[in-house]
mmCIF file of C-alpha atoms in Angstrom:
data_model
loop_
_atom_site.group_PDB
_atom_site.id
_atom_site.type_symbol
_atom_site.label_atom_id
_atom_site.label_comp_id
_atom_site.label_asym_id
_atom_site.label_seq_id
_atom_site.Cartn_x
_atom_site.Cartn_y
_atom_site.Cartn_z
ATOM 1 C CA ARG A 18 -16.056 68.462 62.470
ATOM 2 C CA MET A 19 -18.551 71.097 61.420
ATOM 3 C CA ASN A 20 -22.141 71.105 62.573
ATOM 4 C CA ILE A 21 -24.545 72.210 59.849
ATOM 5 C CA PHE A 22 -28.040 73.382 60.719
ATOM 6 C CA VAL A 23 -30.516 73.834 57.878
ATOM 7 C CA THR A 24 -33.821 75.587 58.488
ATOM 8 C CA VAL A 25 -36.703 76.328 56.153
ATOM 9 C CA GLY A 26 -38.392 78.509 58.771
ATOM 10 C CA PHE A 27 -42.058 78.350 59.636
ATOM 11 C CA GLU A 28 -43.703 79.550 56.429
ATOM 12 C CA ASN A 29 -46.885 77.727 55.539
ATOM 13 C CA PHE A 30 -45.307 76.635 52.242
ATOM 14 C CA PRO A 31 -43.160 73.596 51.481
ATOM 15 C CA PHE A 32 -39.484 74.152 50.668
ATOM 16 C CA ASP A 33 -38.653 70.778 49.128
ATOM 17 C CA ARG A 34 -36.001 72.301 46.867
ATOM 18 C CA LEU A 35 -33.729 73.214 49.805
ATOM 19 C CA VAL A 36 -34.412 70.025 51.767
ATOM 20 C CA ARG A 37 -33.717 67.829 48.708
ATOM 21 C CA VAL A 38 -30.469 69.629 47.778
ATOM 22 C CA VAL A 39 -29.082 69.212 51.292
ATOM 23 C CA ASP A 40 -30.206 65.584 51.561
ATOM 24 C CA GLU A 41 -28.709 64.683 48.177
ATOM 25 C CA GLY A 42 -25.542 66.600 49.114
ATOM 26 C CA ALA A 43 -25.306 64.500 52.271
ATOM 27 C CA GLU A 44 -25.799 61.303 50.256
ATOM 28 C CA LYS A 45 -22.956 62.219 47.869
ATOM 29 C CA GLY A 46 -20.676 63.504 50.630
ATOM 30 C CA SER A 47 -20.795 67.074 49.284
ATOM 31 C CA ILE A 48 -22.193 68.265 52.608
ATOM 32 C CA PRO A 49 -20.401 66.625 55.532
ATOM 33 C CA PRO A 50 -22.230 65.386 58.629
ATOM 34 C CA PRO A 51 -23.373 66.214 61.212
ATOM 35 C CA ILE A 52 -26.361 67.905 59.617
ATOM 36 C CA LEU A 53 -29.813 68.592 61.005
ATOM 37 C CA ILE A 54 -32.612 69.820 58.733
ATOM 38 C CA GLN A 55 -35.723 71.547 60.058
ATOM 39 C CA THR A 56 -38.133 70.727 57.210
ATOM 40 C CA GLY A 57 -41.302 72.625 58.166
ATOM 41 C CA HIS A 58 -44.182 72.005 55.771
ATOM 42 C CA SER A 59 -41.974 70.339 53.143
ATOM 43 C CA GLY A 60 -43.275 67.098 51.661
ATOM 44 C CA TYR A 61 -39.814 65.710 50.906
ATOM 45 C CA GLN A 62 -38.473 63.677 53.821
ATOM 46 C CA PRO A 63 -34.682 63.429 54.035
ATOM 47 C CA ARG A 64 -33.218 59.939 53.774
ATOM 48 C CA PHE A 65 -29.545 60.700 54.388
ATOM 49 C CA CYS A 66 -29.505 63.059 57.356
ATOM 50 C CA PRO A 67 -31.503 63.652 60.521
ATOM 51 C CA TRP A 68 -34.478 65.985 60.321
ATOM 52 C CA LYS A 69 -37.288 67.429 62.374
ATOM 53 C CA ARG A 70 -40.393 69.019 60.948
ATOM 54 C CA PHE A 71 -40.679 71.762 63.601
ATOM 55 C CA LEU A 72 -38.665 72.765 66.639
ATOM 56 C CA THR A 73 -39.518 74.633 69.809
ATOM 57 C CA PHE A 74 -37.952 78.065 69.927
ATOM 58 C CA ASP A 75 -35.475 76.872 72.581
ATOM 59 C CA ASP A 76 -34.369 73.937 70.411
ATOM 60 C CA PHE A 77 -34.220 76.151 67.313
ATOM 61 C CA PHE A 78 -32.041 78.688 69.152
ATOM 62 C CA SER A 79 -29.852 75.917 70.576
ATOM 63 C CA TYR A 80 -29.200 74.442 67.114
ATOM 64 C CA LEU A 81 -28.405 77.910 65.757
ATOM 65 C CA LYS A 82 -25.903 78.508 68.567
ATOM 66 C CA LYS A 83 -24.188 75.112 68.100
ATOM 67 C CA ALA A 84 -23.984 75.289 64.305
ATOM 68 C CA ASP A 85 -20.758 76.087 62.525
ATOM 69 C CA ILE A 86 -22.735 76.692 59.324
ATOM 70 C CA VAL A 87 -26.364 77.832 59.133
ATOM 71 C CA VAL A 88 -28.148 77.303 55.815
ATOM 72 C CA CYS A 89 -31.564 78.912 55.787
ATOM 73 C CA HIS A 90 -34.443 80.359 53.854
ATOM 74 C CA ALA A 91 -34.105 84.115 53.538
ATOM 75 C CA GLY A 92 -36.486 84.999 56.347
ATOM 76 C CA VAL A 93 -35.575 88.274 58.007
ATOM 77 C CA GLY A 94 -36.034 86.889 61.539
ATOM 78 C CA THR A 95 -33.868 83.807 60.986
ATOM 79 C CA THR A 96 -31.223 85.885 59.215
ATOM 80 C CA LEU A 97 -31.007 88.553 61.923
ATOM 81 C CA LEU A 98 -31.047 85.992 64.721
ATOM 82 C CA THR A 99 -28.175 84.113 63.060
ATOM 83 C CA LEU A 100 -26.205 87.340 62.573
ATOM 84 C CA SER A 101 -26.875 88.347 66.191
ATOM 85 C CA LEU A 102 -25.056 85.145 67.201
ATOM 86 C CA ARG A 103 -22.066 86.392 65.176
ATOM 87 C CA LYS A 104 -22.539 83.739 62.482
ATOM 88 C CA ILE A 105 -22.706 84.392 58.757
ATOM 89 C CA PRO A 106 -25.593 82.422 57.283
ATOM 90 C CA ILE A 107 -25.927 80.999 53.804
ATOM 91 C CA LEU A 108 -29.264 82.264 52.506
ATOM 92 C CA PHE A 109 -31.171 80.124 50.011
ATOM 93 C CA PRO A 110 -34.241 82.206 49.157
ATOM 94 C CA ARG A 111 -37.677 80.795 48.550
ATOM 95 C CA ARG A 112 -38.943 81.555 45.044
ATOM 96 C CA ALA A 113 -42.469 82.258 43.827
ATOM 97 C CA LYS A 114 -41.874 80.429 40.537
ATOM 98 C CA TYR A 115 -41.414 77.176 42.489
ATOM 99 C CA HIS A 116 -44.502 77.900 44.651
ATOM 100 C CA GLU A 117 -42.300 78.302 47.736
ATOM 101 C CA HIS A 118 -43.762 81.716 48.566
ATOM 102 C CA VAL A 119 -46.252 84.249 47.230
ATOM 103 C CA ASP A 120 -43.586 86.566 45.778
ATOM 104 C CA ASP A 121 -39.810 86.960 45.480
ATOM 105 C CA HIS A 122 -39.189 89.193 48.484
ATOM 106 C CA GLN A 123 -36.747 86.598 49.879
ATOM 107 C CA LYS A 124 -34.681 86.758 46.697
ATOM 108 C CA GLU A 125 -34.653 90.565 46.853
ATOM 109 C CA PHE A 126 -33.675 90.514 50.548
ATOM 110 C CA THR A 127 -30.893 88.000 49.822
ATOM 111 C CA GLN A 128 -29.523 90.092 46.953
ATOM 112 C CA LYS A 129 -29.470 93.234 49.119
ATOM 113 C CA MET A 130 -27.757 91.469 52.038
ATOM 114 C CA GLU A 131 -25.270 89.869 49.625
ATOM 115 C CA GLU A 132 -24.475 93.226 47.964
ATOM 116 C CA GLN A 133 -23.734 94.628 51.418
ATOM 117 C CA GLY A 134 -21.445 91.683 52.237
ATOM 118 C CA LYS A 135 -23.478 90.604 55.246
ATOM 119 C CA ILE A 136 -24.329 87.012 54.248
ATOM 120 C CA LEU A 137 -23.411 84.312 51.757
ATOM 121 C CA ALA A 138 -26.028 83.482 49.132
ATOM 122 C CA ALA A 139 -26.936 80.527 46.968
ATOM 123 C CA TYR A 140 -29.745 80.664 44.425
ATOM 124 C CA ASP A 141 -29.646 77.055 43.180
ATOM 125 C CA GLY A 142 -28.529 73.656 44.378
ATOM 126 C CA ARG A 143 -25.160 73.559 42.658
ATOM 127 C CA GLU A 144 -24.281 76.978 44.055
ATOM 128 C CA LEU A 145 -25.350 75.933 47.565
ATOM 129 C CA LEU A 146 -23.048 72.899 47.510
ATOM 130 C CA ARG A 147 -20.161 75.096 46.320
ATOM 131 C CA VAL A 148 -20.770 77.736 49.016
ATOM 132 C CA VAL A 149 -20.943 75.115 51.803
ATOM 133 C CA LYS A 150 -17.704 73.530 50.561
ATOM 134 C CA GLN A 151 -15.923 76.911 50.373
ATOM 135 C CA TYR A 152 -17.614 78.426 53.444
ATOM 136 C CA ASP A 153 -14.462 79.224 55.456
ATOM 137 C CA SER A 154 -12.648 80.916 52.594
ATOM 138 C CA LEU A 155 -15.775 82.841 51.539
ATOM 139 C CA ILE A 156 -16.551 84.231 55.005
ATOM 140 C CA SER A 157 -12.936 85.278 55.480
ATOM 141 C CA LYS A 158 -13.525 87.853 52.717
ATOM 142 C CA LEU A 159 -16.555 89.407 54.435
ATOM 143 C CA GLU A 160 -16.566 92.133 57.023
ATOM 144 C CA PHE A 161 -18.671 90.907 59.912
ATOM 145 C CA PHE A 162 -22.034 92.621 60.311
ATOM 146 C CA SER A 163 -23.827 92.848 63.622
ATOM 147 C CA PRO A 164 -27.501 93.763 63.388
ATOM 148 C CA PRO A 165 -28.618 96.858 65.282
ATOM 149 C CA ILE A 166 -30.625 94.863 67.808
ATOM 150 C CA LYS A 167 -29.555 93.168 71.001
ATOM 151 C CA PRO A 168 -29.634 89.365 70.607
ATOM 152 C CA PHE A 169 -31.769 88.839 73.721
ATOM 153 C CA LEU A 170 -34.381 91.347 72.452
ATOM 154 C CA LEU A 171 -34.507 89.642 69.062
ATOM 155 C CA GLU A 172 -34.699 86.250 70.744
ATOM 156 C CA THR A 173 -37.646 87.423 72.887
ATOM 157 C CA HIS A 174 -39.427 88.928 69.875
ATOM 158 C CA LEU A 175 -38.959 85.813 67.725
ATOM 159 C CA GLU A 176 -39.944 83.549 70.595
ATOM 160 C CA ARG A 177 -43.241 85.454 70.954
ATOM 161 C CA LEU A 178 -43.885 85.193 67.212
ATOM 162 C CA LEU A 179 -43.124 81.477 67.168
ATOM 163 C CA ARG A 180 -45.280 80.768 70.230
ATOM 164 C CA ALA A 181 -48.187 82.715 68.653
ATOM 165 C CA TYR A 182 -47.752 80.787 65.391
ATOM 166 C CA LEU A 183 -47.665 77.397 67.117
ATOM 167 C CA SER A 184 -50.622 78.342 69.328
ATOM 168 C CA ALA A 185 -52.694 79.373 66.290
ATOM 169 C CA LYS A 186 -51.694 76.128 64.560
ATOM 170 C CA GLU A 187 -52.850 74.103 67.593
ATOM 171 C CA ARG A 188 -56.204 75.924 67.660
ATOM 172 C CA LYS A 189 -56.796 74.963 64.011
ATOM 173 C CA ARG A 190 -56.498 71.237 64.825
#
């Protein structure tokens, strides 16, 4: 059985489009359990698979390590951390036209990483379901990429960023 971890990252924008596609895929059996979705600021609450709004860095890292498939927003930190664990993520970039981010830098990043054969990409829901279903055959065609950073250094850097973000969020309350 595959473990699928879906993360929208920690952007201060909802990413209902990704959360809804995965939840509806779980309902229809297109995405097999077990699945965990980290939903962040999304308003859509999954009905057909477990979810958590935010995770501690340790939990986030643990889910990444356990996952057979990582589906994520196209954040550079999440992408590099996933690659540092020798996993090929499926990037589903946030788009400005859906008010998921301020611009389309995630789409541009995804296209560049896809052109270089470093990740798998999906730009809409139908494509995401297809890529998840064909994941094993698709990754077998890629040459594995290891980012030029030691995993423990990246983990430390991302942990500091996440702690600072969560601390700032707490101070706002």
